[in-house]
PDB file of C-alpha atoms in Angstrom:
ATOM      1  CA  MET A1317       8.961 135.048  36.286  1.00  0.00           C
ATOM      2  CA  ARG A1318      10.753 132.284  34.264  1.00  0.00           C
ATOM      3  CA  LYS A1319      11.408 128.534  35.321  1.00  0.00           C
ATOM      4  CA  ALA A1320      12.036 125.429  33.670  1.00  0.00           C
ATOM      5  CA  PHE A1321      10.434 121.834  34.419  1.00  0.00           C
ATOM      6  CA  SER A1322      10.226 119.026  33.088  1.00  0.00           C
ATOM      7  CA  ALA A1323       7.257 117.581  31.503  1.00  0.00           C
ATOM      8  CA  VAL A1324       5.998 114.184  29.932  1.00  0.00           C
ATOM      9  CA  LEU A1325       4.054 115.664  26.582  1.00  0.00           C
ATOM     10  CA  ALA A1326       1.728 112.710  24.765  1.00  0.00           C
ATOM     11  CA  VAL A1327       2.267 112.541  21.401  1.00  0.00           C
ATOM     12  CA  VAL A1328      -1.768 113.716  20.228  1.00  0.00           C
ATOM     13  CA  LEU A1329      -2.347 113.020  16.122  1.00  0.00           C
ATOM     14  CA  THR A1330      -5.384 115.650  15.071  1.00  0.00           C
ATOM     15  CA  THR A1331      -5.634 117.016  11.736  1.00  0.00           C
ATOM     16  CA  SER A1332      -5.695 120.751  13.486  1.00  0.00           C
ATOM     17  CA  ALA A1333      -2.100 120.169  14.999  1.00  0.00           C
ATOM     18  CA  CYS A1334       0.758 121.643  13.396  1.00  0.00           C
ATOM     19  CA  ALA A1335       3.285 118.843  14.732  1.00  0.00           C
ATOM     20  CA  ALA A1336       3.742 116.319  16.760  1.00  0.00           C
ATOM     21  CA  SER A1337       4.957 117.338  20.459  1.00  0.00           C
ATOM     22  CA  PRO A1338       7.781 115.582  21.513  1.00  0.00           C
ATOM     23  CA  GLN A1339       7.159 112.900  23.909  1.00  0.00           C
ATOM     24  CA  SER A1340       9.305 114.473  26.528  1.00  0.00           C
ATOM     25  CA  ALA A1341      10.737 118.216  26.550  1.00  0.00           C
ATOM     26  CA  GLU A1342      11.932 120.811  28.874  1.00  0.00           C
ATOM     27  CA  LEU A1343       9.859 123.933  28.435  1.00  0.00           C
ATOM     28  CA  THR A1344      10.392 127.247  30.049  1.00  0.00           C
ATOM     29  CA  GLU A1345       7.564 129.033  31.638  1.00  0.00           C
ATOM     30  CA  VAL A1346       6.268 132.353  30.041  1.00  0.00           C
ATOM     31  CA  ASP A1347       4.190 135.087  31.526  1.00  0.00           C
ATOM     32  CA  TYR A1348       2.121 137.177  28.959  1.00  0.00           C
ATOM     33  CA  LEU A1349      -0.439 139.730  29.298  1.00  0.00           C
ATOM     34  CA  THR A1350      -2.812 140.751  26.592  1.00  0.00           C
ATOM     35  CA  SER A1351      -2.989 144.481  25.792  1.00  0.00           C
ATOM     36  CA  PHE A1352      -6.664 144.791  27.242  1.00  0.00           C
ATOM     37  CA  GLY A1353      -9.071 142.022  28.029  1.00  0.00           C
ATOM     38  CA  THR A1354      -9.928 138.928  25.872  1.00  0.00           C
ATOM     39  CA  PHE A1355     -11.175 140.340  22.744  1.00  0.00           C
ATOM     40  CA  GLY A1356     -10.995 139.481  19.045  1.00  0.00           C
ATOM     41  CA  ARG A1357      -7.794 141.729  18.757  1.00  0.00           C
ATOM     42  CA  ASP A1358      -5.706 139.904  21.183  1.00  0.00           C
ATOM     43  CA  ALA A1359      -6.712 136.166  20.173  1.00  0.00           C
ATOM     44  CA  TYR A1360      -4.024 135.932  18.201  1.00  0.00           C
ATOM     45  CA  ALA A1361      -1.979 134.774  21.725  1.00  0.00           C
ATOM     46  CA  TYR A1362      -4.518 131.959  21.944  1.00  0.00           C
ATOM     47  CA  VAL A1363      -4.565 131.083  18.448  1.00  0.00           C
ATOM     48  CA  ALA A1364      -0.847 130.351  19.072  1.00  0.00           C
ATOM     49  CA  GLN A1365      -1.821 128.339  22.228  1.00  0.00           C
ATOM     50  CA  GLU A1366      -4.095 126.395  20.417  1.00  0.00           C
ATOM     51  CA  LYS A1367      -1.941 125.860  17.400  1.00  0.00           C
ATOM     52  CA  GLY A1368       0.836 124.744  19.464  1.00  0.00           C
ATOM     53  CA  PHE A1369       2.892 127.431  18.245  1.00  0.00           C
ATOM     54  CA  PHE A1370       4.401 128.094  21.987  1.00  0.00           C
ATOM     55  CA  GLU A1371       5.272 124.696  22.738  1.00  0.00           C
ATOM     56  CA  GLN A1372       6.878 123.978  19.653  1.00  0.00           C
ATOM     57  CA  ALA A1373       9.125 127.164  20.964  1.00  0.00           C
ATOM     58  CA  GLY A1374       9.876 124.971  23.979  1.00  0.00           C
ATOM     59  CA  LEU A1375       7.295 127.603  25.862  1.00  0.00           C
ATOM     60  CA  ASP A1376       4.607 126.963  28.276  1.00  0.00           C
ATOM     61  CA  VAL A1377       3.033 130.123  28.304  1.00  0.00           C
ATOM     62  CA  THR A1378       0.168 131.637  30.891  1.00  0.00           C
ATOM     63  CA  ILE A1379      -2.147 134.143  28.958  1.00  0.00           C
ATOM     64  CA  THR A1380      -3.645 136.868  31.185  1.00  0.00           C
ATOM     65  CA  PRO A1381      -6.005 139.885  30.363  1.00  0.00           C
ATOM     66  CA  GLY A1382      -4.307 143.151  30.478  1.00  0.00           C
ATOM     67  CA  THR A1383      -5.762 146.064  31.682  1.00  0.00           C
ATOM     68  CA  GLY A1384      -4.638 148.636  29.453  1.00  0.00           C
ATOM     69  CA  SER A1385      -0.992 149.910  28.102  1.00  0.00           C
ATOM     70  CA  VAL A1386       0.308 151.836  30.924  1.00  0.00           C
ATOM     71  CA  ASP A1387      -0.649 149.033  33.476  1.00  0.00           C
ATOM     72  CA  VAL A1388       0.559 146.360  31.344  1.00  0.00           C
ATOM     73  CA  LEU A1389       4.076 148.322  31.096  1.00  0.00           C
ATOM     74  CA  LYS A1390       4.127 148.840  34.880  1.00  0.00           C
ATOM     75  CA  MET A1391       3.363 144.965  35.473  1.00  0.00           C
ATOM     76  CA  VAL A1392       6.044 143.794  32.913  1.00  0.00           C
ATOM     77  CA  ALA A1393       8.496 146.440  34.782  1.00  0.00           C
ATOM     78  CA  ALA A1394       7.787 144.669  38.256  1.00  0.00           C
ATOM     79  CA  GLY A1395       8.323 141.421  37.103  1.00  0.00           C
ATOM     80  CA  ARG A1396       4.658 140.325  37.411  1.00  0.00           C
ATOM     81  CA  ALA A1397       4.899 138.871  33.495  1.00  0.00           C
ATOM     82  CA  ASP A1398       7.842 138.589  31.247  1.00  0.00           C
ATOM     83  CA  PHE A1399       5.842 139.928  27.921  1.00  0.00           C
ATOM     84  CA  GLY A1400       3.060 141.833  27.378  1.00  0.00           C
ATOM     85  CA  VAL A1401       1.179 143.972  24.449  1.00  0.00           C
ATOM     86  CA  ALA A1402       1.203 147.918  25.034  1.00  0.00           C
ATOM     87  CA  ASP A1403       0.421 150.516  22.580  1.00  0.00           C
ATOM     88  CA  PHE A1404       3.980 152.003  20.996  1.00  0.00           C
ATOM     89  CA  THR A1405       3.091 155.938  21.146  1.00  0.00           C
ATOM     90  CA  ALA A1406       1.452 155.358  24.766  1.00  0.00           C
ATOM     91  CA  THR A1407       4.894 153.349  25.745  1.00  0.00           C
ATOM     92  CA  ALA A1408       7.056 156.074  24.458  1.00  0.00           C
ATOM     93  CA  ILE A1409       5.091 159.116  26.095  1.00  0.00           C
ATOM     94  CA  THR A1410       5.191 156.439  29.398  1.00  0.00           C
ATOM     95  CA  MET A1411       8.820 155.714  29.020  1.00  0.00           C
ATOM     96  CA  ALA A1412       9.938 159.326  28.708  1.00  0.00           C
ATOM     97  CA  LYS A1413       8.342 159.968  31.803  1.00  0.00           C
ATOM     98  CA  GLU A1414       9.660 157.098  33.961  1.00  0.00           C
ATOM     99  CA  LYS A1415      12.592 154.777  32.831  1.00  0.00           C
ATOM    100  CA  LEU A1416      10.782 151.452  33.168  1.00  0.00           C
ATOM    101  CA  PRO A1417      12.839 148.284  32.708  1.00  0.00           C
ATOM    102  CA  VAL A1418      10.970 147.563  29.604  1.00  0.00           C
ATOM    103  CA  THR A1419      11.732 147.596  25.917  1.00  0.00           C
ATOM    104  CA  VAL A1420       9.640 146.863  22.878  1.00  0.00           C
ATOM    105  CA  VAL A1421      10.324 144.248  20.650  1.00  0.00           C
ATOM    106  CA  ALA A1422       8.073 143.957  17.850  1.00  0.00           C
ATOM    107  CA  ALA A1423       5.085 146.134  16.549  1.00  0.00           C
ATOM    108  CA  ILE A1424       1.653 144.168  16.514  1.00  0.00           C
ATOM    109  CA  GLN A1425       0.204 146.538  14.334  1.00  0.00           C
ATOM    110  CA  GLN A1426       2.123 148.399  11.417  1.00  0.00           C
ATOM    111  CA  ARG A1427      -0.658 151.236  12.227  1.00  0.00           C
ATOM    112  CA  SER A1428      -2.185 152.511  15.170  1.00  0.00           C
ATOM    113  CA  LEU A1429      -5.753 151.217  16.203  1.00  0.00           C
ATOM    114  CA  ALA A1430      -6.372 154.108  18.237  1.00  0.00           C
ATOM    115  CA  ALA A1431      -9.986 155.967  17.803  1.00  0.00           C
ATOM    116  CA  ILE A1432     -12.628 158.029  19.215  1.00  0.00           C
ATOM    117  CA  VAL A1433     -15.998 155.992  18.132  1.00  0.00           C
ATOM    118  CA  ALA A1434     -19.322 157.672  18.135  1.00  0.00           C
ATOM    119  CA  LEU A1435     -22.638 156.936  17.006  1.00  0.00           C
ATOM    120  CA  GLU A1436     -24.620 158.326  13.764  1.00  0.00           C
ATOM    121  CA  GLY A1437     -27.059 161.228  14.983  1.00  0.00           C
ATOM    122  CA  GLY A1438     -25.006 161.887  17.986  1.00  0.00           C
ATOM    123  CA  GLY A1439     -23.301 165.423  17.275  1.00  0.00           C
ATOM    124  CA  ILE A1440     -19.670 164.090  16.435  1.00  0.00           C
ATOM    125  CA  GLY A1441     -18.861 163.185  12.792  1.00  0.00           C
ATOM    126  CA  LYS A1442     -15.607 164.766  12.165  1.00  0.00           C
ATOM    127  CA  PRO A1443     -12.366 165.794  14.688  1.00  0.00           C
ATOM    128  CA  ALA A1444     -13.900 169.119  15.350  1.00  0.00           C
ATOM    129  CA  ASP A1445     -17.013 168.170  16.421  1.00  0.00           C
ATOM    130  CA  LEU A1446     -14.750 166.721  19.379  1.00  0.00           C
ATOM    131  CA  GLU A1447     -14.725 169.744  20.936  1.00  0.00           C
ATOM    132  CA  GLY A1448     -17.153 170.639  24.101  1.00  0.00           C
ATOM    133  CA  LYS A1449     -18.040 166.604  24.045  1.00  0.00           C
ATOM    134  CA  LYS A1450     -18.120 164.435  26.545  1.00  0.00           C
ATOM    135  CA  ILE A1451     -15.695 160.906  25.787  1.00  0.00           C
ATOM    136  CA  GLY A1452     -15.779 157.967  28.152  1.00  0.00           C
ATOM    137  CA  ASP A1453     -12.276 156.011  28.429  1.00  0.00           C
ATOM    138  CA  GLN A1454     -10.181 154.432  31.445  1.00  0.00           C
ATOM    139  CA  PRO A1455      -8.038 156.870  32.765  1.00  0.00           C
ATOM    140  CA  GLY A1456      -4.681 155.947  31.537  1.00  0.00           C
ATOM    141  CA  SER A1457      -5.677 154.463  28.433  1.00  0.00           C
ATOM    142  CA  THR A1458      -3.800 154.502  25.240  1.00  0.00           C
ATOM    143  CA  ASN A1459      -6.609 156.814  23.352  1.00  0.00           C
ATOM    144  CA  GLN A1460      -6.349 159.254  26.785  1.00  0.00           C
ATOM    145  CA  VAL A1461      -2.891 159.299  26.609  1.00  0.00           C
ATOM    146  CA  MET A1462      -2.542 159.557  23.166  1.00  0.00           C
ATOM    147  CA  PHE A1463      -5.192 162.143  22.628  1.00  0.00           C
ATOM    148  CA  PRO A1464      -3.276 165.441  22.605  1.00  0.00           C
ATOM    149  CA  VAL A1465      -1.070 164.339  19.757  1.00  0.00           C
ATOM    150  CA  TYR A1466      -4.180 163.650  17.824  1.00  0.00           C
ATOM    151  CA  ALA A1467      -5.924 166.735  18.784  1.00  0.00           C
ATOM    152  CA  ARG A1468      -2.895 168.753  17.656  1.00  0.00           C
ATOM    153  CA  ALA A1469      -3.029 166.852  14.227  1.00  0.00           C
ATOM    154  CA  ALA A1470      -6.620 167.918  14.269  1.00  0.00           C
ATOM    155  CA  GLY A1471      -6.185 171.113  15.171  1.00  0.00           C
ATOM    156  CA  ILE A1472      -8.527 171.101  18.329  1.00  0.00           C
ATOM    157  CA  ASP A1473      -8.093 172.075  21.714  1.00  0.00           C
ATOM    158  CA  PRO A1474      -7.759 169.308  23.775  1.00  0.00           C
ATOM    159  CA  ALA A1475      -8.423 171.108  27.090  1.00  0.00           C
ATOM    160  CA  LYS A1476     -12.137 171.521  25.283  1.00  0.00           C
ATOM    161  CA  VAL A1477     -12.668 168.009  25.220  1.00  0.00           C
ATOM    162  CA  GLN A1478     -14.026 166.441  28.900  1.00  0.00           C
ATOM    163  CA  PHE A1479     -12.817 162.681  29.165  1.00  0.00           C
ATOM    164  CA  VAL A1480     -15.269 160.930  31.433  1.00  0.00           C
ATOM    165  CA  PRO A1481     -13.868 158.240  33.901  1.00  0.00           C
ATOM    166  CA  SER A1482     -15.569 154.816  32.949  1.00  0.00           C
ATOM    167  CA  ALA A1483     -14.990 151.297  33.331  1.00  0.00           C
ATOM    168  CA  PRO A1484     -13.914 149.804  30.336  1.00  0.00           C
ATOM    169  CA  PRO A1485     -16.506 146.947  30.089  1.00  0.00           C
ATOM    170  CA  ALA A1486     -19.463 149.321  30.167  1.00  0.00           C
ATOM    171  CA  LEU A1487     -17.832 151.889  27.234  1.00  0.00           C
ATOM    172  CA  PRO A1488     -20.229 150.532  24.573  1.00  0.00           C
ATOM    173  CA  GLN A1489     -23.385 150.820  26.900  1.00  0.00           C
ATOM    174  CA  LEU A1490     -22.458 154.241  27.932  1.00  0.00           C
ATOM    175  CA  LEU A1491     -22.336 155.397  24.533  1.00  0.00           C
ATOM    176  CA  ALA A1492     -25.564 153.248  23.344  1.00  0.00           C
ATOM    177  CA  ALA A1493     -27.363 155.273  25.938  1.00  0.00           C
ATOM    178  CA  GLY A1494     -26.245 158.590  25.322  1.00  0.00           C
ATOM    179  CA  GLN A1495     -24.449 158.926  29.062  1.00  0.00           C
ATOM    180  CA  VAL A1496     -21.150 160.049  26.914  1.00  0.00           C
ATOM    181  CA  ASP A1497     -20.616 161.503  23.226  1.00  0.00           C
ATOM    182  CA  GLY A1498     -18.353 159.157  22.395  1.00  0.00           C
ATOM    183  CA  ILE A1499     -15.660 156.825  23.841  1.00  0.00           C
ATOM    184  CA  GLY A1500     -11.686 156.090  23.521  1.00  0.00           C
ATOM    185  CA  GLN A1501     -11.840 152.603  21.566  1.00  0.00           C
ATOM    186  CA  PHE A1502      -9.482 150.875  18.988  1.00  0.00           C
ATOM    187  CA  VAL A1503     -11.015 150.953  14.964  1.00  0.00           C
ATOM    188  CA  VAL A1504     -11.617 147.215  15.487  1.00  0.00           C
ATOM    189  CA  GLY A1505     -14.102 147.758  17.989  1.00  0.00           C
ATOM    190  CA  LYS A1506     -16.569 148.990  15.838  1.00  0.00           C
ATOM    191  CA  PRO A1507     -18.660 145.198  15.911  1.00  0.00           C
ATOM    192  CA  LEU A1508     -18.679 145.252  19.454  1.00  0.00           C
ATOM    193  CA  ILE A1509     -20.162 148.996  19.534  1.00  0.00           C
ATOM    194  CA  GLU A1510     -22.327 148.287  16.932  1.00  0.00           C
ATOM    195  CA  ALA A1511     -24.172 145.184  18.859  1.00  0.00           C
ATOM    196  CA  ALA A1512     -24.623 146.992  21.771  1.00  0.00           C
ATOM    197  CA  ALA A1513     -25.980 150.235  19.955  1.00  0.00           C
ATOM    198  CA  LYS A1514     -28.853 147.251  18.494  1.00  0.00           C
ATOM    199  CA  GLY A1515     -28.494 148.481  14.691  1.00  0.00           C
ATOM    200  CA  ARG A1516     -27.022 152.026  15.084  1.00  0.00           C
ATOM    201  CA  LYS A1517     -23.849 152.731  12.890  1.00  0.00           C
ATOM    202  CA  ALA A1518     -20.235 153.699  14.726  1.00  0.00           C
ATOM    203  CA  VAL A1519     -18.595 156.805  13.662  1.00  0.00           C
ATOM    204  CA  VAL A1520     -14.930 156.030  13.948  1.00  0.00           C
ATOM    205  CA  LEU A1521     -12.333 158.747  14.028  1.00  0.00           C
ATOM    206  CA  PRO A1522      -9.079 156.907  13.560  1.00  0.00           C
ATOM    207  CA  TYR A1523      -5.889 158.659  15.260  1.00  0.00           C
ATOM    208  CA  GLY A1524      -3.862 157.006  12.831  1.00  0.00           C
ATOM    209  CA  ASP A1525      -5.392 159.076   9.802  1.00  0.00           C
ATOM    210  CA  LEU A1526      -4.331 162.344  10.921  1.00  0.00           C
ATOM    211  CA  VAL A1527      -1.059 160.695  12.721  1.00  0.00           C
ATOM    212  CA  PRO A1528       0.032 158.189   9.886  1.00  0.00           C
ATOM    213  CA  ASP A1529       3.604 156.869  11.548  1.00  0.00           C
ATOM    214  CA  LEU A1530       2.188 155.793  14.487  1.00  0.00           C
ATOM    215  CA  TYR A1531       2.858 151.942  15.211  1.00  0.00           C
ATOM    216  CA  GLY A1532      -0.102 150.150  16.827  1.00  0.00           C
ATOM    217  CA  ASN A1533       0.138 147.822  19.871  1.00  0.00           C
ATOM    218  CA  ALA A1534       4.184 146.764  20.324  1.00  0.00           C
ATOM    219  CA  LEU A1535       5.267 143.684  21.856  1.00  0.00           C
ATOM    220  CA  VAL A1536       7.381 144.493  25.113  1.00  0.00           C
ATOM    221  CA  ALA A1537       9.245 142.839  27.363  1.00  0.00           C
ATOM    222  CA  SER A1538      10.993 143.192  30.637  1.00  0.00           C
ATOM    223  CA  SER A1539      14.730 144.040  29.756  1.00  0.00           C
ATOM    224  CA  GLU A1540      15.881 141.382  31.554  1.00  0.00           C
ATOM    225  CA  ILE A1541      14.360 138.790  29.217  1.00  0.00           C
ATOM    226  CA  ALA A1542      14.513 140.774  26.155  1.00  0.00           C
ATOM    227  CA  LYS A1543      18.985 139.956  26.890  1.00  0.00           C
ATOM    228  CA  ASP A1544      17.882 136.384  26.897  1.00  0.00           C
ATOM    229  CA  LYS A1545      17.584 136.021  23.172  1.00  0.00           C
ATOM    230  CA  SER A1546      16.596 132.479  23.004  1.00  0.00           C
ATOM    231  CA  VAL A1547      13.190 133.154  24.873  1.00  0.00           C
ATOM    232  CA  ALA A1548      12.438 136.560  23.674  1.00  0.00           C
ATOM    233  CA  GLN A1549      13.230 135.370  20.233  1.00  0.00           C
ATOM    234  CA  GLY A1550      11.306 131.751  20.666  1.00  0.00           C
ATOM    235  CA  PHE A1551       8.456 133.578  22.107  1.00  0.00           C
ATOM    236  CA  LEU A1552       8.152 136.507  19.679  1.00  0.00           C
ATOM    237  CA  GLY A1553       8.350 134.169  16.633  1.00  0.00           C
ATOM    238  CA  ALA A1554       5.311 131.892  18.011  1.00  0.00           C
ATOM    239  CA  LEU A1555       3.378 134.990  18.626  1.00  0.00           C
ATOM    240  CA  LEU A1556       3.683 136.181  15.465  1.00  0.00           C
ATOM    241  CA  LYS A1557       3.157 132.956  13.696  1.00  0.00           C
ATOM    242  CA  GLY A1558      -0.026 133.136  15.877  1.00  0.00           C
ATOM    243  CA  LEU A1559      -0.789 136.752  14.596  1.00  0.00           C
ATOM    244  CA  GLU A1560      -0.145 135.754  11.214  1.00  0.00           C
ATOM    245  CA  TYR A1561      -2.158 132.930  11.045  1.00  0.00           C
ATOM    246  CA  SER A1562      -5.066 135.018  12.906  1.00  0.00           C
ATOM    247  CA  ILE A1563      -5.151 137.649   9.922  1.00  0.00           C
ATOM    248  CA  GLU A1564      -5.147 134.859   6.975  1.00  0.00           C
ATOM    249  CA  HIS A1565      -7.522 132.669   9.059  1.00  0.00           C
ATOM    250  CA  PRO A1566      -9.929 135.502  10.731  1.00  0.00           C
ATOM    251  CA  ASP A1567     -13.070 132.813  10.546  1.00  0.00           C
ATOM    252  CA  GLU A1568     -11.175 130.072  12.760  1.00  0.00           C
ATOM    253  CA  VAL A1569     -10.119 132.730  15.499  1.00  0.00           C
ATOM    254  CA  GLY A1570     -13.216 133.568  16.826  1.00  0.00           C
ATOM    255  CA  PRO A1571     -14.046 129.914  17.839  1.00  0.00           C
ATOM    256  CA  ILE A1572     -10.305 129.589  19.529  1.00  0.00           C
ATOM    257  CA  LEU A1573     -11.124 132.690  21.696  1.00  0.00           C
ATOM    258  CA  LYS A1574     -14.484 130.936  22.565  1.00  0.00           C
ATOM    259  CA  LYS A1575     -12.886 127.960  23.722  1.00  0.00           C
ATOM    260  CA  TYR A1576     -10.431 129.799  26.312  1.00  0.00           C
ATOM    261  CA  GLN A1577     -12.824 132.550  26.861  1.00  0.00           C
ATOM    262  CA  PRO A1578     -16.444 131.251  26.903  1.00  0.00           C
ATOM    263  CA  THR A1579     -17.664 134.685  27.551  1.00  0.00           C
ATOM    264  CA  GLN A1580     -16.473 136.324  24.044  1.00  0.00           C
ATOM    265  CA  ASP A1581     -18.762 136.486  21.193  1.00  0.00           C
ATOM    266  CA  ALA A1582     -17.001 134.227  18.382  1.00  0.00           C
ATOM    267  CA  ALA A1583     -18.757 135.987  15.387  1.00  0.00           C
ATOM    268  CA  VAL A1584     -17.868 139.909  17.119  1.00  0.00           C
ATOM    269  CA  ALA A1585     -14.015 138.200  17.642  1.00  0.00           C
ATOM    270  CA  SER A1586     -13.551 137.199  13.980  1.00  0.00           C
ATOM    271  CA  ALA A1587     -15.008 140.567  12.830  1.00  0.00           C
ATOM    272  CA  GLU A1588     -12.332 142.498  14.744  1.00  0.00           C
ATOM    273  CA  VAL A1589      -9.702 140.294  13.569  1.00  0.00           C
ATOM    274  CA  GLY A1590     -10.889 140.829  10.190  1.00  0.00           C
ATOM    275  CA  LEU A1591     -10.701 144.680  10.849  1.00  0.00           C
ATOM    276  CA  MET A1592      -7.378 144.576  12.159  1.00  0.00           C
ATOM    277  CA  ALA A1593      -5.688 142.771   9.050  1.00  0.00           C
ATOM    278  CA  PRO A1594      -4.579 145.758   7.130  1.00  0.00           C
ATOM    279  CA  TYR A1595      -3.022 147.430  10.233  1.00  0.00           C
ATOM    280  CA  VAL A1596      -1.127 144.318  10.621  1.00  0.00           C
ATOM    281  CA  LYS A1597      -0.350 144.008   7.027  1.00  0.00           C
ATOM    282  CA  PRO A1598      -0.935 147.060   4.902  1.00  0.00           C
ATOM    283  CA  SER A1599      -1.090 146.713   1.623  1.00  0.00           C
ATOM    284  CA  ASP A1600       2.012 149.215   0.917  1.00  0.00           C
ATOM    285  CA  TYR A1601       3.947 147.157   3.921  1.00  0.00           C
ATOM    286  CA  SER A1602       6.667 144.746   2.534  1.00  0.00           C
ATOM    287  CA  GLY A1603       8.535 143.835   5.901  1.00  0.00           C
ATOM    288  CA  ARG A1604       7.790 141.019   8.000  1.00  0.00           C
ATOM    289  CA  VAL A1605       5.044 140.939  10.478  1.00  0.00           C
ATOM    290  CA  GLY A1606       6.124 142.636  13.615  1.00  0.00           C
ATOM    291  CA  GLY A1607       8.820 144.927  12.175  1.00  0.00           C
ATOM    292  CA  ILE A1608      10.151 147.745  13.400  1.00  0.00           C
ATOM    293  CA  THR A1609      12.758 150.185  12.215  1.00  0.00           C
ATOM    294  CA  GLU A1610      14.840 152.845  13.721  1.00  0.00           C
ATOM    295  CA  ALA A1611      14.558 155.435  11.213  1.00  0.00           C
ATOM    296  CA  ARG A1612      10.392 155.483  11.993  1.00  0.00           C
ATOM    297  CA  VAL A1613      10.865 155.194  15.289  1.00  0.00           C
ATOM    298  CA  ALA A1614      12.967 158.251  15.287  1.00  0.00           C
ATOM    299  CA  LYS A1615       9.964 160.132  13.387  1.00  0.00           C
ATOM    300  CA  ILE A1616       7.789 159.142  16.183  1.00  0.00           C
ATOM    301  CA  VAL A1617       9.985 160.496  18.836  1.00  0.00           C
ATOM    302  CA  SER A1618      10.468 164.107  17.128  1.00  0.00           C
ATOM    303  CA  THR A1619       6.092 163.899  16.144  1.00  0.00           C
ATOM    304  CA  LEU A1620       5.747 163.251  19.840  1.00  0.00           C
ATOM    305  CA  VAL A1621       8.272 166.001  21.090  1.00  0.00           C
ATOM    306  CA  GLU A1622       6.884 168.680  18.344  1.00  0.00           C
ATOM    307  CA  ALA A1623       3.159 167.912  19.547  1.00  0.00           C
ATOM    308  CA  GLY A1624       4.655 168.710  23.356  1.00  0.00           C
ATOM    309  CA  ALA A1625       3.743 164.776  24.631  1.00  0.00           C
ATOM    310  CA  VAL A1626       7.281 164.360  25.671  1.00  0.00           C
ATOM    311  CA  PRO A1627      10.248 166.748  26.396  1.00  0.00           C
ATOM    312  CA  ALA A1628      12.558 167.417  23.753  1.00  0.00           C
ATOM    313  CA  GLY A1629      15.816 165.130  24.648  1.00  0.00           C
ATOM    314  CA  SER A1630      13.962 163.021  27.148  1.00  0.00           C
ATOM    315  CA  LEU A1631      13.822 159.715  24.953  1.00  0.00           C
ATOM    316  CA  SER A1632      15.952 158.008  22.092  1.00  0.00           C
ATOM    317  CA  PRO A1633      14.813 155.419  19.765  1.00  0.00           C
ATOM    318  CA  ASN A1634      17.420 152.659  21.751  1.00  0.00           C
ATOM    319  CA  ASP A1635      16.024 154.198  25.161  1.00  0.00           C
ATOM    320  CA  PHE A1636      12.764 151.770  24.845  1.00  0.00           C
ATOM    321  CA  VAL A1637      12.918 149.342  21.422  1.00  0.00           C
ATOM    322  CA  SER A1638      15.809 146.558  21.318  1.00  0.00           C
ATOM    323  CA  PHE A1639      16.228 146.510  17.623  1.00  0.00           C
ATOM    324  CA  GLY A1640      18.280 143.669  17.495  1.00  0.00           C
ATOM    325  CA  VAL A1641      15.325 141.566  18.947  1.00  0.00           C
ATOM    326  CA  ALA A1642      12.730 143.099  16.987  1.00  0.00           C
ATOM    327  CA  PRO A1643      12.065 141.633  13.303  1.00  0.00           C
ATOM    328  CA  LYS A1644      13.360 144.107  10.455  1.00  0.00           C
TER     329      LYS A1644
END
């Protein structure tokens, strides 16, 4: 997927530019998939593009909207993208079943964003209320793949919760119209859901409340790309720089996203990033943005085995995480 090409770059002086580009440079083409669509939670890639972070790393990055964790993993594995974003737990579960040529190189969030979201007055106020309810979600989504782990922690029977196959763009409207009792969603989707519900308050049941050790989204790379540390670490550094800038300047993120994706609501996007900040850098976290440790990954794998999500002995941390590339 990568190829180098020569490009003549004009030096543009602007107050928003971080540094002037060289007049000529050889850039490496990189294809990147967002986790899901072009919502505010994935806007940090566009921030890295807008601020010139990718270019400064010698990269020409094409950003394409992803369609969920499992699809992103398979696209990267098939060589149709070099990097992508997928939920860490969904990645672990998928890799235990299929030995895909994909590896994790960073944790975008230090805590899971996965959740079930309902509306006040709709019959769901706590995890126990989920039994007997209909939950709209895309088959293979992060929330659905992870649900048995969450259900075990909540003490409920996942078989008593019906997941209704639903197109992701329609989820907020399905919930608002009462066609489902809840939807699979990230916690940062609360502003979007409440906008669709026209004033009704959202009830958010975060998976991370009951399974706190889980990472959120992860940056994944093809195994081949991960071996090329100059490209892998160059892209990783630029993307994480965009992520850190985004959570420090959420008000800038929405307008930048709207510039690249005109159909997005800038205010909602900025609100999502504000909600995401404590998941990227929790108050008790002292490591680098994107950091990941072998000890914590081993604990997550153990949790998944105990929950019956992956068979014992089917997965070890080094099977799906490149600790030599990932930030410490």
